[in-house]
Every structure is written in structure tokens, then in C-alpha cells.
CSV table of C-alpha atoms in Angstrom, one decimal:
chain,number,residue,atom,x,y,z
A,172,UNK,CA,-29.0,129.1,-64.3
A,173,UNK,CA,-29.5,127.8,-67.7
A,174,UNK,CA,-30.6,129.9,-70.7
A,175,UNK,CA,-34.0,128.3,-70.7
A,176,UNK,CA,-34.5,129.0,-67.0
A,177,UNK,CA,-33.3,132.6,-67.4
A,178,UNK,CA,-35.8,133.2,-70.2
A,179,UNK,CA,-38.6,131.7,-68.1
A,180,UNK,CA,-37.6,133.9,-65.2
A,181,UNK,CA,-37.8,137.0,-67.4
A,182,UNK,CA,-41.2,136.1,-68.8
A,183,UNK,CA,-42.8,135.1,-65.5
A,184,UNK,CA,-44.6,138.0,-63.7
A,185,UNK,CA,-43.5,138.2,-60.1
A,186,UNK,CA,-46.2,137.9,-57.5
A,187,UNK,CA,-47.7,141.4,-57.3
A,188,UNK,CA,-47.6,143.1,-53.9
A,189,UNK,CA,-50.8,143.9,-52.1
A,190,UNK,CA,-52.1,147.1,-53.4
A,191,UNK,CA,-51.6,150.1,-51.1
A,192,UNK,CA,-53.1,153.6,-51.3
A,193,UNK,CA,-54.4,154.4,-54.7
A,194,UNK,CA,-57.4,152.5,-56.0
A,195,UNK,CA,-58.4,152.0,-59.6
A,196,UNK,CA,-61.3,154.5,-59.2
A,197,UNK,CA,-58.9,157.3,-58.0
A,198,UNK,CA,-56.4,156.5,-60.7
A,199,UNK,CA,-59.1,156.7,-63.4
A,200,UNK,CA,-60.3,160.0,-61.9
A,201,UNK,CA,-56.9,161.5,-61.8
A,202,UNK,CA,-56.1,160.4,-65.4
A,203,UNK,CA,-59.4,161.9,-66.6
A,204,UNK,CA,-58.7,165.2,-64.9
A,205,UNK,CA,-55.3,165.6,-66.5
A,206,UNK,CA,-56.0,168.5,-68.8
A,207,UNK,CA,-52.5,168.3,-70.3
A,208,UNK,CA,-53.7,165.3,-72.3
A,209,UNK,CA,-55.8,165.7,-75.4
A,210,UNK,CA,-56.5,161.9,-75.6
A,211,UNK,CA,-56.4,159.0,-73.2
A,212,UNK,CA,-55.1,155.7,-74.7
A,213,UNK,CA,-55.2,152.1,-73.4
A,214,UNK,CA,-51.5,152.3,-73.2
A,215,UNK,CA,-51.7,155.3,-70.8
A,216,UNK,CA,-53.9,153.3,-68.4
A,217,UNK,CA,-51.7,150.2,-68.9
A,218,UNK,CA,-48.5,152.2,-67.9
A,219,UNK,CA,-50.2,153.9,-65.0
A,220,UNK,CA,-51.5,150.7,-63.4
A,221,UNK,CA,-48.1,148.9,-63.6
A,222,UNK,CA,-48.2,145.4,-62.2
A,223,UNK,CA,-52.0,145.6,-61.8
A,224,UNK,CA,-52.6,146.6,-65.4
A,225,UNK,CA,-53.9,143.2,-66.5
A,226,UNK,CA,-56.6,142.9,-64.0
A,227,UNK,CA,-57.5,146.6,-64.3
A,228,UNK,CA,-57.9,146.4,-68.1
A,229,UNK,CA,-59.8,143.1,-67.8
A,230,UNK,CA,-62.3,144.9,-65.5
A,231,UNK,CA,-62.6,147.8,-67.9
A,232,UNK,CA,-63.2,145.5,-70.9
A,233,UNK,CA,-65.6,143.1,-69.1
A,234,UNK,CA,-67.9,145.6,-67.3
A,235,UNK,CA,-69.7,147.0,-70.4
A,236,UNK,CA,-70.7,143.4,-71.4
A,237,UNK,CA,-72.3,142.9,-68.0
A,238,UNK,CA,-75.2,145.0,-69.3
A,239,UNK,CA,-77.3,144.7,-72.5
A,240,UNK,CA,-75.2,146.2,-75.3
A,241,UNK,CA,-75.7,146.6,-79.1
A,242,UNK,CA,-74.9,143.5,-81.2
A,243,UNK,CA,-71.2,143.1,-81.9
A,244,UNK,CA,-70.0,144.9,-78.7
A,245,UNK,CA,-69.0,141.6,-77.0
A,246,UNK,CA,-66.9,140.7,-80.1
A,247,UNK,CA,-65.0,144.0,-80.0
A,248,UNK,CA,-64.4,143.9,-76.2
A,249,UNK,CA,-63.9,140.2,-76.0
A,250,UNK,CA,-60.8,140.0,-78.2
A,251,UNK,CA,-58.6,142.1,-75.9
A,252,UNK,CA,-60.0,140.1,-72.9
A,253,UNK,CA,-58.7,136.8,-74.5
A,254,UNK,CA,-55.2,138.4,-74.9
A,255,UNK,CA,-55.1,139.7,-71.3
A,256,UNK,CA,-56.6,136.5,-69.7
A,257,UNK,CA,-53.9,134.4,-71.5
A,258,UNK,CA,-51.2,136.6,-70.0
A,259,UNK,CA,-52.7,136.1,-66.5
A,260,UNK,CA,-53.0,132.4,-67.1
A,261,UNK,CA,-49.3,131.9,-67.8
A,262,UNK,CA,-48.1,134.5,-65.3
A,263,UNK,CA,-46.5,136.7,-68.0
A,264,UNK,CA,-45.5,140.3,-67.5
A,265,UNK,CA,-48.1,142.8,-68.6
A,266,UNK,CA,-47.7,143.6,-72.3
A,267,UNK,CA,-50.0,144.9,-75.0
A,268,UNK,CA,-49.5,144.9,-78.8
A,269,UNK,CA,-49.2,148.4,-80.3
A,270,UNK,CA,-52.5,148.0,-82.2
A,271,UNK,CA,-54.4,147.7,-78.8
A,272,UNK,CA,-52.2,150.1,-76.7
A,273,UNK,CA,-52.6,152.9,-79.2
A,274,UNK,CA,-56.4,152.9,-79.2
A,275,UNK,CA,-57.6,156.1,-77.6
A,276,UNK,CA,-60.4,158.5,-77.0
A,277,UNK,CA,-60.8,162.2,-76.3
A,278,UNK,CA,-60.0,163.1,-72.7
A,279,UNK,CA,-63.4,164.7,-72.3
A,280,UNK,CA,-65.2,161.5,-73.4
A,281,UNK,CA,-63.0,159.5,-71.0
A,282,UNK,CA,-63.9,161.9,-68.2
A,283,UNK,CA,-67.6,161.5,-68.9
A,284,UNK,CA,-67.3,157.7,-68.8
A,285,UNK,CA,-65.3,157.8,-65.5
A,286,UNK,CA,-67.9,160.2,-64.0
A,287,UNK,CA,-70.6,157.6,-64.7
A,288,UNK,CA,-68.9,154.6,-63.2
A,289,UNK,CA,-66.8,156.2,-60.5
A,290,UNK,CA,-69.4,155.9,-57.7
A,291,UNK,CA,-70.2,152.3,-58.3
A,292,UNK,CA,-66.6,151.4,-58.8
A,293,UNK,CA,-65.6,153.1,-55.6
A,294,UNK,CA,-68.4,151.4,-53.7
A,295,UNK,CA,-67.2,147.9,-55.0
A,296,UNK,CA,-63.6,148.8,-54.0
A,297,UNK,CA,-64.7,149.6,-50.5
A,298,UNK,CA,-65.9,146.0,-50.1
A,299,UNK,CA,-62.4,144.6,-51.0
A,300,UNK,CA,-59.9,143.6,-48.4
A,301,UNK,CA,-57.0,141.2,-48.3
A,302,UNK,CA,-58.4,137.8,-47.2
A,303,UNK,CA,-58.3,134.2,-48.2
A,304,UNK,CA,-55.1,134.9,-50.0
A,305,UNK,CA,-54.8,131.3,-51.2
A,306,UNK,CA,-57.5,132.0,-53.8
A,307,UNK,CA,-56.1,135.4,-55.0
A,308,UNK,CA,-52.4,134.7,-55.4
A,309,UNK,CA,-50.4,132.3,-57.6
A,310,UNK,CA,-51.1,129.5,-58.4
A,311,UNK,CA,-54.8,130.2,-57.9
A,312,UNK,CA,-54.3,133.4,-59.8
A,313,UNK,CA,-53.2,131.4,-62.9
A,314,UNK,CA,-56.3,129.2,-62.5
A,315,UNK,CA,-58.4,132.4,-62.4
A,316,UNK,CA,-56.7,133.5,-65.6
A,317,UNK,CA,-57.6,130.2,-67.3
A,318,UNK,CA,-61.2,130.6,-66.1
A,319,UNK,CA,-61.3,134.1,-67.5
A,320,UNK,CA,-59.8,132.8,-70.8
A,321,UNK,CA,-62.7,130.3,-71.2
A,322,UNK,CA,-65.2,133.0,-70.3
A,323,UNK,CA,-63.7,135.4,-72.8
A,324,UNK,CA,-64.1,132.8,-75.5
A,325,UNK,CA,-67.8,132.4,-74.5
A,326,UNK,CA,-68.2,136.2,-74.9
A,327,UNK,CA,-67.2,136.0,-78.5
A,328,UNK,CA,-69.9,133.4,-79.3
A,329,UNK,CA,-73.2,134.7,-80.8
A,330,UNK,CA,-75.3,133.5,-77.9
A,331,UNK,CA,-78.3,135.8,-77.1
A,332,UNK,CA,-77.6,137.5,-73.8
A,333,UNK,CA,-74.9,134.9,-73.2
A,334,UNK,CA,-72.3,137.5,-72.6
A,335,UNK,CA,-73.7,139.0,-69.4
A,336,UNK,CA,-73.0,136.3,-66.8
A,337,UNK,CA,-69.5,135.6,-68.1
A,338,UNK,CA,-68.7,139.3,-68.1
A,339,UNK,CA,-69.9,139.7,-64.5
A,340,UNK,CA,-67.8,136.7,-63.6
A,341,UNK,CA,-64.7,138.1,-65.2
A,342,UNK,CA,-65.3,141.4,-63.4
A,343,UNK,CA,-65.6,139.6,-60.1
A,344,UNK,CA,-62.2,137.9,-60.7
A,345,UNK,CA,-60.6,141.2,-61.7
A,346,UNK,CA,-61.8,142.8,-58.5
A,347,UNK,CA,-60.5,139.9,-56.5
A,348,UNK,CA,-57.1,140.1,-58.1
A,349,UNK,CA,-56.9,143.9,-57.9
A,350,UNK,CA,-57.7,143.9,-54.2
A,351,UNK,CA,-55.9,140.6,-53.4
A,352,UNK,CA,-59.4,139.5,-52.1
A,353,UNK,CA,-59.7,135.7,-52.1
A,354,UNK,CA,-63.4,135.8,-51.3
A,355,UNK,CA,-64.1,137.6,-54.6
A,356,UNK,CA,-61.9,135.1,-56.4
A,357,UNK,CA,-63.6,132.2,-54.8
A,358,UNK,CA,-67.0,133.6,-55.8
A,359,UNK,CA,-65.6,134.0,-59.3
A,360,UNK,CA,-64.7,130.3,-59.5
A,361,UNK,CA,-68.2,129.3,-58.4
A,362,UNK,CA,-69.7,131.7,-61.0
A,363,UNK,CA,-67.4,130.3,-63.7
A,364,UNK,CA,-69.0,126.8,-63.2
A,365,UNK,CA,-72.5,128.3,-63.4
A,366,UNK,CA,-71.7,130.4,-66.4
A,367,UNK,CA,-70.2,127.5,-68.4
A,368,UNK,CA,-73.1,125.2,-67.5
A,369,UNK,CA,-75.6,127.9,-68.6
A,370,UNK,CA,-73.7,128.8,-71.8
A,371,UNK,CA,-73.3,125.1,-72.6
A,372,UNK,CA,-77.0,124.5,-72.2
A,373,UNK,CA,-77.9,127.4,-74.4
A,374,UNK,CA,-75.4,126.4,-77.1
A,375,UNK,CA,-76.7,122.8,-76.9
A,376,UNK,CA,-80.3,124.0,-77.3
A,377,UNK,CA,-79.4,126.2,-80.3
A,378,UNK,CA,-77.5,123.4,-82.0
A,379,UNK,CA,-80.4,121.0,-81.4
A,380,UNK,CA,-82.9,123.4,-82.7
A,381,UNK,CA,-80.8,124.1,-85.8
A,382,UNK,CA,-80.5,120.3,-86.5
A,383,UNK,CA,-84.3,119.9,-86.1
A,384,UNK,CA,-85.0,122.7,-88.6
A,385,UNK,CA,-82.5,121.2,-91.1
A,386,UNK,CA,-84.2,117.8,-90.8
A,387,UNK,CA,-87.6,119.3,-91.2
A,388,UNK,CA,-86.4,121.2,-94.3
A,389,UNK,CA,-85.3,118.0,-96.0
A,390,UNK,CA,-88.1,115.8,-94.7
């Protein structure tokens, strides 16, 4: 094995096994109930999730954008999504820079958030099951990462309500990869096409309107 191939082997993330037993909802609940912790950091969740950390964190960062949020929220949550989606695209091992991993909140606040989303998250997880594996495992998984990367970039754009559909689509992809559910991943690919068409149309309309206003100003 050459040095180049050895480096590539170390960087590539092995195909994750089908998840067994613990679900994301139960992991979050257990972490929130750990009273030995004063604060919960992104690094804590990242370490707990292991090989599924990328898709789990993508879901956590994407879900808030699926609902109307204060201006600027998508820019804050979209940046980590770009980083995570890029890793998924190139099949890299899960890794976070210290500046992101060290971000934390009080355990009590984390417990409150988990309490609010736990029932819906658990309901969605019950719908997951291993099927249509060709759409949820490499190389399709890398294509899903590329789609999420494009959608994460769209999230950063100042498009009115343009973050909701891309965020929902990223969440669907994340669910599919977490549960090795190819049906969810297939739906994600379809929604990606719809999201990009809608976002492109909105951006085109805004640019056209801006050009018209500029021409009227100088007319």
C-alpha cells in the first residue's frame, strides 16, 4: 500500500453499521438527564453518537430552520451544516474544530429543549426501518452529502422564508442516514430538486426586481 493510499484509507469513513438499539431520541434524553454534568457541549453529543455523529448533528442544526425563526438564525446554524455536509460528501471520519465542539449550554436548558422535541423525534424514528439500502449507503450517501452541502449554502442566503424547505430536506436526509432508511433518502433527493428549483426561482425574481429598480432609479 502506498503512502497516498494509506492516507486515503485513514481519512475515509468506513461504512457505518446499521444502527441497533439506542436511538437519537433516547441518547438525547439520557444525556439531558445526566446530572453529573453542568453543561452539555456539541462535543459531548458528537462523542456519544460515534459514527452517526455527522447525521445526528446535521439533524439538530437543520430542524430549527424548518420553522419560522428570527433573522440571522439560519446564518448561525447553516455554517456548521456546511462543515458537516462536506465531511459526509467526501466520506471523512467525523471531526469538529474546537471552536464548534466547545460550544455548550446549561444542562437544564438542554433538558428543556429535549423535552420539547422528544415526542416528535421519537415518532419520526418509529417510521424508520432498514430498506432500499442502495439509497442510504455509499456511494449514494456521498451524493446525499453533496445535496446537503448545496442546501446548506442556500440556508446562508438572505432569501425570505427560503430556509424552511432546504432545512426540512436536510432533516429528511439525516433521518434516512441515521436509520439506514433508503426511502427517506430517496424522498430527500426528490425534495432537493424541488428546493433548488424554488430557491433558484426566488433568487432570480429578487435579482430581476433589483435590476428593475436600479434601471428605474437612473431612468
